[in-house]
Amino acid sequence: DAKTTQPPSMDCAEGRAANLPCNHSTISGNEYVYWYRQIHSQGPQYIIHGLKNNETNEMASLIITEDRKSSTLILPHATLRDTAVYYCIVRVAPDTGNQFYFGTGTSLTVIP
Amino acid sequence: GAVVSQHPSWVICKSGTSVKIECRSLDFQATTMFWYRQFPKQSLMLMATSNEGSKATYEQGVEKDKFLINHASLTLSTLTVTSAHPEDSSFYICSARDLGNIYNEQFFGPGTRLTVL
């Protein structure tokens, strides 16, 4: 699976959009971009995933560049409960192994 | 949505004892479950892949005789930390692969915090 690079930490004002970048310059054509988040002392929570088109759901939007070498997770109106570590993962889906290898993630702090 | 539970959520044990952690998929079947370990302020580290009815596949550097994994049914996998020592104190998280999802999504449990005295 391709390696991802994320900034270690970010701050965002409550109510504003949080834009979390992820670089995955070695991504393969059949690899998807997944985003998970982990609130302190809890298991990771699925947010969104995509292949090449931009995706939106009730939690967030995922913007993938045309060359697919980077992506941005957008939380449109950040709340204090969005404070968490956000992980960007790229992997083939579906695939036989299906393992997730987590990077270091971005620790997002939403400030009141 | 798919729910994965873990039991116990927190366990404290004496050094040298063994601890069993259960991972259950509550509303879906999971032929594959995964076990992760997370130390404070670090990311999740995949320990092993647990396949129903067969032996688990361990990641490099993970001792299979110390971390015993059993996946006897489509909804239950167990991780037993044998002869636990203080350095085994960690947050253990499981995930289950939902075959009913076309992307074979993984859903994570809430984690089990193990403290070895």
PDB file of C-alpha atoms in Angstrom, chain A residues 10-110:
ATOM      1  CA  MET A  10      -3.577  21.455  13.020  1.00  0.00           C
ATOM      2  CA  ASP A  11      -5.887  23.879  14.782  1.00  0.00           C
ATOM      3  CA  CYS A  12      -9.263  25.050  13.579  1.00  0.00           C
ATOM      4  CA  ALA A  13     -11.731  27.549  15.010  1.00  0.00           C
ATOM      5  CA  GLU A  14     -15.098  26.171  15.983  1.00  0.00           C
ATOM      6  CA  GLY A  15     -17.663  26.675  13.229  1.00  0.00           C
ATOM      7  CA  ARG A  16     -15.053  27.107  10.532  1.00  0.00           C
ATOM      8  CA  ALA A  17     -14.099  24.579   7.882  1.00  0.00           C
ATOM      9  CA  ALA A  18     -11.236  22.241   8.735  1.00  0.00           C
ATOM     10  CA  ASN A  19      -9.108  21.274   5.746  1.00  0.00           C
ATOM     11  CA  LEU A  20      -6.818  18.332   6.382  1.00  0.00           C
ATOM     12  CA  PRO A  21      -4.275  17.560   3.650  1.00  0.00           C
ATOM     13  CA  CYS A  22      -2.731  14.229   2.769  1.00  0.00           C
ATOM     14  CA  ASN A  23       0.028  13.455   0.282  1.00  0.00           C
ATOM     15  CA  HIS A  24       0.099  10.052  -1.383  1.00  0.00           C
ATOM     16  CA  SER A  25       2.381  10.613  -4.344  1.00  0.00           C
ATOM     17  CA  THR A  26       3.051   6.888  -4.911  1.00  0.00           C
ATOM     18  CA  ILE A  27      -0.593   5.869  -5.048  1.00  0.00           C
ATOM     19  CA  SER A  28      -1.449   3.196  -7.602  1.00  0.00           C
ATOM     20  CA  GLY A  29      -4.338   3.306 -10.007  1.00  0.00           C
ATOM     21  CA  ASN A  30      -6.359   0.738  -8.096  1.00  0.00           C
ATOM     22  CA  GLU A  31      -5.803   2.224  -4.633  1.00  0.00           C
ATOM     23  CA  TYR A  32      -8.503   4.115  -2.792  1.00  0.00           C
ATOM     24  CA  VAL A  33      -8.042   6.957  -0.324  1.00  0.00           C
ATOM     25  CA  TYR A  34      -9.673   6.311   3.058  1.00  0.00           C
ATOM     26  CA  TRP A  35     -10.064   8.654   5.994  1.00  0.00           C
ATOM     27  CA  TYR A  36     -10.595   7.536   9.553  1.00  0.00           C
ATOM     28  CA  ARG A  37     -10.470   9.479  12.786  1.00  0.00           C
ATOM     29  CA  GLN A  38      -9.733   8.459  16.329  1.00  0.00           C
ATOM     30  CA  ILE A  39     -11.063  10.355  19.272  1.00  0.00           C
ATOM     31  CA  HIS A  40      -8.956   9.944  22.381  1.00  0.00           C
ATOM     32  CA  SER A  41      -9.111   6.432  23.873  1.00  0.00           C
ATOM     33  CA  GLN A  42     -11.618   5.180  21.318  1.00  0.00           C
ATOM     34  CA  GLY A  43     -11.429   2.970  18.242  1.00  0.00           C
ATOM     35  CA  PRO A  44     -11.019   4.575  14.808  1.00  0.00           C
ATOM     36  CA  GLN A  45     -14.174   5.774  13.086  1.00  0.00           C
ATOM     37  CA  TYR A  46     -14.699   5.614   9.326  1.00  0.00           C
ATOM     38  CA  ILE A  47     -15.267   9.000   7.705  1.00  0.00           C
ATOM     39  CA  ILE A  48     -15.138   8.721   3.942  1.00  0.00           C
ATOM     40  CA  HIS A  49     -13.278   7.165   1.047  1.00  0.00           C
ATOM     41  CA  GLY A  50     -12.809   7.760  -2.676  1.00  0.00           C
ATOM     42  CA  LEU A  51     -10.950   6.645  -5.772  1.00  0.00           C
ATOM     43  CA  LYS A  52     -10.671   9.672  -8.056  1.00  0.00           C
ATOM     44  CA  ASN A  53     -13.906  11.626  -7.878  1.00  0.00           C
ATOM     45  CA  ASN A  54     -14.669  14.030  -5.079  1.00  0.00           C
ATOM     46  CA  GLU A  55     -16.950  12.509  -2.470  1.00  0.00           C
ATOM     47  CA  THR A  56     -19.302  13.963   0.120  1.00  0.00           C
ATOM     48  CA  ASN A  57     -21.289  12.434   2.913  1.00  0.00           C
ATOM     49  CA  GLU A  58     -22.933  13.629   6.098  1.00  0.00           C
ATOM     50  CA  MET A  59     -19.622  13.862   7.897  1.00  0.00           C
ATOM     51  CA  ALA A  60     -17.197  15.341   5.419  1.00  0.00           C
ATOM     52  CA  SER A  61     -16.064  15.985   1.873  1.00  0.00           C
ATOM     53  CA  LEU A  62     -13.077  14.419   0.183  1.00  0.00           C
ATOM     54  CA  ILE A  63     -11.287  16.313  -2.547  1.00  0.00           C
ATOM     55  CA  ILE A  64      -8.796  14.285  -4.608  1.00  0.00           C
ATOM     56  CA  THR A  65      -6.470  16.056  -7.027  1.00  0.00           C
ATOM     57  CA  GLU A  66      -6.636  15.129 -10.671  1.00  0.00           C
ATOM     58  CA  ASP A  67      -3.273  13.353 -10.545  1.00  0.00           C
ATOM     59  CA  ARG A  68      -4.441  11.600  -7.330  1.00  0.00           C
ATOM     60  CA  LYS A  69      -1.173  12.379  -5.592  1.00  0.00           C
ATOM     61  CA  SER A  70      -2.864  14.280  -2.812  1.00  0.00           C
ATOM     62  CA  SER A  71      -6.232  14.762  -1.191  1.00  0.00           C
ATOM     63  CA  THR A  72      -7.963  16.988   1.318  1.00  0.00           C
ATOM     64  CA  LEU A  73     -10.541  16.049   3.896  1.00  0.00           C
ATOM     65  CA  ILE A  74     -12.943  18.897   4.607  1.00  0.00           C
ATOM     66  CA  LEU A  75     -15.052  19.139   7.737  1.00  0.00           C
ATOM     67  CA  PRO A  76     -17.361  21.973   6.695  1.00  0.00           C
ATOM     68  CA  HIS A  77     -18.311  23.287  10.135  1.00  0.00           C
ATOM     69  CA  ALA A  78     -15.929  21.974  12.753  1.00  0.00           C
ATOM     70  CA  THR A  79     -17.236  21.407  16.263  1.00  0.00           C
ATOM     71  CA  LEU A  80     -15.393  20.675  19.477  1.00  0.00           C
ATOM     72  CA  ARG A  81     -16.362  17.020  19.081  1.00  0.00           C
ATOM     73  CA  ASP A  82     -14.313  16.874  15.888  1.00  0.00           C
ATOM     74  CA  THR A  83     -11.113  17.155  17.921  1.00  0.00           C
ATOM     75  CA  ALA A  84      -9.346  13.894  17.088  1.00  0.00           C
ATOM     76  CA  VAL A  85      -6.469  12.318  15.206  1.00  0.00           C
ATOM     77  CA  TYR A  86      -7.301  11.978  11.524  1.00  0.00           C
ATOM     78  CA  TYR A  87      -5.715   9.205   9.497  1.00  0.00           C
ATOM     79  CA  CYS A  88      -5.389   9.144   5.725  1.00  0.00           C
ATOM     80  CA  ILE A  89      -4.869   5.622   4.375  1.00  0.00           C
ATOM     81  CA  VAL A  90      -4.523   4.393   0.830  1.00  0.00           C
ATOM     82  CA  ARG A  91      -5.137   0.792  -0.075  1.00  0.00           C
ATOM     83  CA  VAL A  92      -6.649  -1.466  -2.658  1.00  0.00           C
ATOM     84  CA  ALA A  93     -10.340  -2.184  -2.101  1.00  0.00           C
ATOM     85  CA  PRO A  94     -11.505  -4.774  -2.333  1.00  0.00           C
ATOM     86  CA  ASP A  95      -8.406  -6.878  -1.947  1.00  0.00           C
ATOM     87  CA  THR A  96      -7.658 -10.169  -0.391  1.00  0.00           C
ATOM     88  CA  GLY A  97      -5.553  -8.872   2.441  1.00  0.00           C
ATOM     89  CA  ASN A  98      -7.544  -5.836   3.376  1.00  0.00           C
ATOM     90  CA  GLN A  99      -5.104  -4.790   6.055  1.00  0.00           C
ATOM     91  CA  PHE A 100      -4.984  -1.179   7.144  1.00  0.00           C
ATOM     92  CA  TYR A 101      -1.599   0.291   7.888  1.00  0.00           C
ATOM     93  CA  PHE A 102      -1.938   3.498   9.822  1.00  0.00           C
ATOM     94  CA  GLY A 103       0.474   6.403   9.520  1.00  0.00           C
ATOM     95  CA  THR A 104       0.997   9.011  12.183  1.00  0.00           C
ATOM     96  CA  GLY A 105      -2.091  11.028  11.267  1.00  0.00           C
ATOM     97  CA  THR A 106      -2.989  14.663  11.931  1.00  0.00           C
ATOM     98  CA  SER A 107      -4.049  15.714  15.389  1.00  0.00           C
ATOM     99  CA  LEU A 108      -6.830  18.248  14.850  1.00  0.00           C
ATOM    100  CA  THR A 109      -7.736  20.560  17.697  1.00  0.00           C
ATOM    101  CA  VAL A 110     -10.933  22.546  17.339  1.00  0.00           C
TER     102      VAL A 110
END
